[in-house]
Coordinates of N, CA and C in Angstrom, one line a residue:
M1 N -30.5 -44.7 36.8 CA -31.1 -43.7 36.2 C -30.1 -42.8 35.9
P2 N -29.6 -42.9 34.4 CA -28.6 -41.8 33.9 C -28.8 -40.4 34.3
P3 N -28.4 -39.1 34.4 CA -28.9 -37.8 34.8 C -28.9 -37.2 33.3
R4 N -30.1 -36.8 33.0 CA -30.4 -35.9 31.4 C -29.4 -35.1 31.3
S5 N -28.9 -34.6 30.0 CA -28.3 -33.8 29.7 C -28.8 -32.8 29.8
T6 N -28.6 -31.4 30.1 CA -29.4 -29.5 30.2 C -29.2 -29.2 28.4
P7 N -30.3 -28.8 28.5 CA -29.7 -27.8 27.1 C -29.2 -26.6 27.4
S8 N -28.0 -26.0 26.8 CA -27.7 -25.3 26.6 C -28.4 -23.7 26.7
V9 N -27.8 -22.7 27.5 CA -28.4 -21.5 27.5 C -27.4 -20.5 26.8
A10 N -26.7 -21.4 25.6 CA -26.0 -20.4 24.9 C -27.2 -19.2 24.4
P11 N -28.5 -20.2 23.3 CA -29.1 -18.9 22.9 C -29.8 -17.2 24.0
L12 N -29.3 -17.8 24.9 CA -30.2 -17.0 26.0 C -28.7 -16.0 26.2
D13 N -27.6 -16.1 25.3 CA -26.3 -15.2 26.2 C -26.2 -14.3 24.2
D14 N -27.2 -15.0 23.9 CA -26.3 -15.0 22.4 C -27.7 -13.1 22.1
D15 N -26.5 -12.3 21.5 CA -27.1 -10.8 21.3 C -28.4 -10.5 19.6
D16 N -27.9 -12.1 19.0 CA -28.6 -12.1 17.4 C -29.4 -13.4 17.3
Y17 N -29.6 -14.4 18.6 CA -30.8 -15.2 18.7 C -31.5 -14.7 18.4
P18 N -32.5 -14.8 17.4 CA -34.2 -14.4 17.5 C -35.0 -14.6 18.8
A19 N -34.9 -14.4 19.8 CA -36.1 -14.7 20.7 C -37.1 -14.3 20.8
Y20 N -37.1 -12.4 20.7 CA -38.4 -11.9 20.8 C -39.6 -12.1 19.6
T21 N -40.9 -12.1 19.9 CA -41.9 -12.1 18.7 C -42.2 -10.5 18.5
M22 N -42.6 -10.2 17.8 CA -43.3 -8.7 16.7 C -43.5 -8.3 18.2
G23 N -44.4 -9.0 19.1 CA -45.8 -8.0 20.0 C -45.1 -7.6 21.2
R24 N -44.0 -9.1 21.0 CA -43.2 -9.0 22.7 C -42.1 -7.8 22.1
A25 N -41.6 -7.8 20.6 CA -40.9 -6.6 20.3 C -41.4 -5.5 20.7
A26 N -42.1 -4.8 20.1 CA -43.1 -3.6 20.1 C -43.4 -3.4 21.7
E27 N -43.5 -4.2 22.3 CA -44.0 -4.1 23.9 C -42.9 -3.4 24.2
M28 N -41.9 -4.4 24.6 CA -40.4 -3.7 25.1 C -39.8 -2.4 25.0
L29 N -40.5 -2.2 22.9 CA -39.5 -0.6 23.1 C -40.7 0.5 23.0
G30 N -42.4 0.5 23.8 CA -42.9 0.7 23.7 C -43.5 1.9 22.6
T31 N -43.6 0.9 21.3 CA -44.1 1.3 20.0 C -44.9 0.2 19.1
T32 N -45.1 0.4 18.3 CA -46.3 -0.6 17.5 C -45.4 -1.6 16.8
P33 N -46.1 -2.4 16.4 CA -45.6 -3.6 15.3 C -45.3 -2.8 13.7
A34 N -46.2 -2.0 13.7 CA -46.4 -1.3 12.3 C -45.0 -0.6 12.0
F35 N -44.6 0.2 13.8 CA -43.5 0.4 13.6 C -42.0 -0.4 13.3
L36 N -42.0 -1.4 13.9 CA -41.1 -2.5 13.2 C -41.0 -2.7 12.0
R37 N -42.6 -3.5 11.4 CA -42.5 -3.5 10.1 C -41.8 -2.4 9.2
A38 N -42.0 -0.8 9.6 CA -41.8 0.0 9.0 C -40.1 0.1 8.9
L39 N -39.5 -0.4 10.2 CA -37.3 -0.7 10.2 C -37.5 -1.4 8.5
G40 N -38.5 -2.4 9.1 CA -37.5 -3.9 7.9 C -37.9 -3.1 6.3
E41 N -38.9 -2.6 6.0 CA -39.1 -1.7 4.9 C -37.7 -1.2 4.7
H42 N -37.7 -0.1 5.5 CA -36.7 1.1 5.1 C -35.3 0.2 5.5
R43 N -35.1 -1.3 5.5 CA -33.5 -2.8 6.3 C -32.6 -1.6 6.6
L44 N -33.5 -1.2 8.1 CA -32.4 -1.3 9.2 C -32.5 -2.4 9.5
I45 N -33.5 -2.9 9.7 CA -33.4 -4.4 10.2 C -34.2 -5.3 9.8
T46 N -33.5 -6.9 10.1 CA -34.3 -7.8 9.1 C -34.9 -9.2 10.0
P47 N -36.0 -8.6 10.3 CA -36.0 -10.1 11.5 C -35.9 -11.4 10.7
L48 N -35.3 -12.4 11.7 CA -35.4 -13.3 11.1 C -37.1 -14.0 11.5
R49 N -37.6 -15.3 10.3 CA -38.6 -15.1 10.3 C -39.2 -17.3 11.3
S50 N -39.9 -17.2 11.8 CA -39.8 -18.5 12.5 C -40.5 -19.5 11.6
E51 N -40.7 -20.9 11.9 CA -41.1 -21.8 10.8 C -42.4 -21.0 10.4
G52 N -43.3 -21.3 11.3 CA -45.0 -20.6 11.1 C -44.9 -19.5 10.4
G53 N -43.4 -18.8 9.8 CA -43.8 -17.6 9.1 C -43.2 -15.8 10.3
H54 N -43.8 -16.1 11.5 CA -43.9 -15.3 12.3 C -42.1 -14.0 12.3
R55 N -42.2 -13.2 12.7 CA -41.1 -11.9 12.5 C -40.6 -12.4 13.9
R56 N -39.1 -13.0 13.8 CA -38.6 -13.2 15.3 C -37.1 -12.1 15.3
Y57 N -36.9 -11.7 16.6 CA -36.0 -10.2 16.8 C -35.3 -10.6 18.2
S58 N -33.9 -10.5 17.7 CA -33.3 -10.1 18.5 C -32.2 -9.2 19.6
R59 N -32.0 -9.1 20.7 CA -31.5 -8.0 21.8 C -30.4 -6.9 20.5
Y60 N -29.9 -7.1 20.0 CA -29.2 -6.7 18.9 C -29.7 -5.5 17.6
Q61 N -30.8 -6.3 17.3 CA -32.0 -5.8 16.6 C -33.0 -4.3 17.6
L62 N -33.7 -5.5 18.8 CA -34.4 -4.1 19.7 C -33.3 -2.7 19.7
R63 N -32.1 -3.3 19.8 CA -30.9 -1.8 20.8 C -31.5 -1.3 19.6
I64 N -30.9 -1.5 17.9 CA -30.9 -0.8 16.8 C -32.4 0.5 16.7
A65 N -33.5 -1.1 16.7 CA -34.8 -0.2 16.8 C -35.0 0.7 17.6
A66 N -34.6 0.7 19.0 CA -34.5 1.9 20.0 C -34.0 3.0 19.7
R67 N -32.2 3.1 19.2 CA -32.1 3.9 18.6 C -33.0 4.9 17.9
A68 N -33.4 4.0 16.9 CA -34.5 4.3 15.8 C -35.8 5.0 16.4
R69 N -35.9 4.7 17.2 CA -37.2 5.5 17.7 C -36.7 6.7 18.7
E70 N -35.4 6.6 19.5 CA -35.6 7.9 19.8 C -35.7 9.0 19.1
L71 N -34.8 8.8 17.4 CA -34.7 10.0 16.7 C -36.3 10.4 15.7
V72 N -36.6 9.0 15.7 CA -38.5 9.6 15.5 C -38.7 10.6 16.0
D73 N -38.9 10.0 17.4 CA -39.3 10.7 19.1 C -39.0 12.4 18.9
Q74 N -38.0 12.3 18.3 CA -37.1 13.3 18.2 C -37.7 14.3 17.2
G75 N -38.4 13.6 16.4 CA -38.7 14.3 14.9 C -38.4 14.3 13.6
T76 N -36.9 13.3 14.0 CA -36.8 12.7 12.7 C -37.5 11.7 11.9
P77 N -37.3 12.5 10.8 CA -38.4 11.4 9.4 C -37.6 9.7 9.7
I78 N -38.7 8.4 9.5 CA -38.3 7.6 10.0 C -37.3 7.2 8.8
E79 N -37.2 7.4 7.5 CA -36.2 7.2 6.7 C -35.3 7.8 6.9
A80 N -34.8 8.9 7.5 CA -33.4 9.9 7.7 C -33.0 8.8 8.9
A81 N -34.0 8.7 9.9 CA -33.6 8.1 11.5 C -33.0 6.9 11.0
C82 N -33.1 6.0 10.0 CA -32.8 4.5 9.5 C -31.4 4.6 8.7
R83 N -31.6 5.6 8.5 CA -30.2 5.9 6.9 C -28.8 6.6 8.6
I84 N -29.4 7.3 9.8 CA -28.5 7.9 10.6 C -27.8 6.0 11.8
V85 N -29.3 5.4 11.8 CA -28.8 4.8 12.7 C -27.4 3.5 12.0
I86 N -27.9 3.5 10.2 CA -26.8 2.6 9.8 C -25.7 3.0 9.5
L87 N -25.7 4.2 9.5 CA -24.4 4.9 9.8 C -23.5 4.7 10.9
E88 N -24.1 5.0 11.8 CA -23.9 4.8 13.5 C -23.1 3.6 13.5
D89 N -24.1 2.5 13.0 CA -23.1 1.2 13.4 C -22.4 1.1 12.6
Q90 N -22.1 1.5 11.3 CA -21.2 1.3 10.2 C -20.0 2.2 11.2
L91 N -20.5 3.3 11.4 CA -18.8 4.1 12.0 C -18.5 3.1 13.1
E92 N -18.6 2.7 14.5 CA -19.0 1.6 15.6 C -18.0 0.6 14.6
D93 N -18.8 0.1 13.5 CA -17.7 -1.6 13.3 C -15.9 -0.8 12.5
A94 N -15.9 0.3 12.5 CA -15.1 1.4 11.4 C -13.8 1.0 13.1
R95 N -14.7 1.8 14.1 CA -13.8 2.3 14.9 C -13.5 0.7 15.4
R96 N -14.1 0.0 16.3 CA -13.3 -1.4 16.4 C -12.5 -1.9 15.8
I97 N -12.6 -2.2 14.7 CA -11.8 -2.8 13.5 C -10.2 -2.0 13.3
N98 N -10.6 -0.5 13.8 CA -9.5 0.4 13.4 C -8.6 0.1 15.2
E99 N -9.3 -0.1 16.5 CA -9.0 -0.3 17.4 C -7.6 -1.8 17.2
Q100 N -8.9 -2.8 16.7 CA -7.8 -4.0 17.0 C -6.7 -3.9 16.3
L101 N -6.5 -3.5 14.4 CA -5.4 -3.0 13.6 C -4.4 -2.3 14.3
R102 N -5.1 -1.0 15.2 CA -3.8 -0.3 15.8 C -3.3 -1.6 17.1
A103 N -3.6 -2.1 17.9 CA -3.6 -3.3 18.8 C -2.4 -4.7 18.2
T104 N -2.6 -4.5 16.9 CA -2.5 -5.9 16.0 C -1.1 -5.3 15.5
D105 N -0.6 -3.9 15.6 CA 0.1 -3.3 14.6 C 1.1 -2.5 15.7
S106 N 0.4 -2.3 17.2 CA 1.6 -2.4 18.3 C 2.5 -3.1 18.8
E107 N 2.0 -4.7 18.4 CA 2.1 -5.4 19.3 C 3.5 -6.2 18.2
S108 N 3.9 -6.1 17.1 CA 4.4 -6.5 16.5 C 5.6 -5.4 15.6
Q109 N 5.7 -4.2 16.3 CA 6.2 -3.1 16.2 C 7.4 -3.6 17.3
P110 N 8.8 -3.8 16.2 CA 9.7 -3.2 18.2 C 9.6 -3.0 18.8
E111 N 10.3 -3.3 19.4 CA 10.4 -1.6 20.8 C 12.0 -1.2 20.6
T112 N 12.3 0.3 21.0 CA 13.2 0.8 20.5 C 13.3 1.3 22.1
T113 N 14.6 1.5 22.2 CA 14.7 2.3 23.4 C 16.3 3.7 22.4
A114 N 15.7 4.5 23.7 CA 16.7 5.7 22.9 C 17.7 5.8 23.7

């Protein structure tokens, strides 16, 4: 009998794979499903939907939601917390791109000797 092929574990390593149900995500964050829905209403995270229409969250989305929860727990209104997290995420992307451009630029610059 030929060996059965094993399924790929790639989704387990993928930060964007929607692995968590709303209930599990809320439990992991120590919050309520209503909080997660509110983050969606404020367009901080947009969960994917299962075939049955249930919300599914990725690890990346849970990290974003956890940061928003930290801010809300500190007294920041949810609308402001969502905006802060979006801006922090954009800043991190800009820094990453800037570093990549610097690395590319330094590789393409001819070396000068003094």
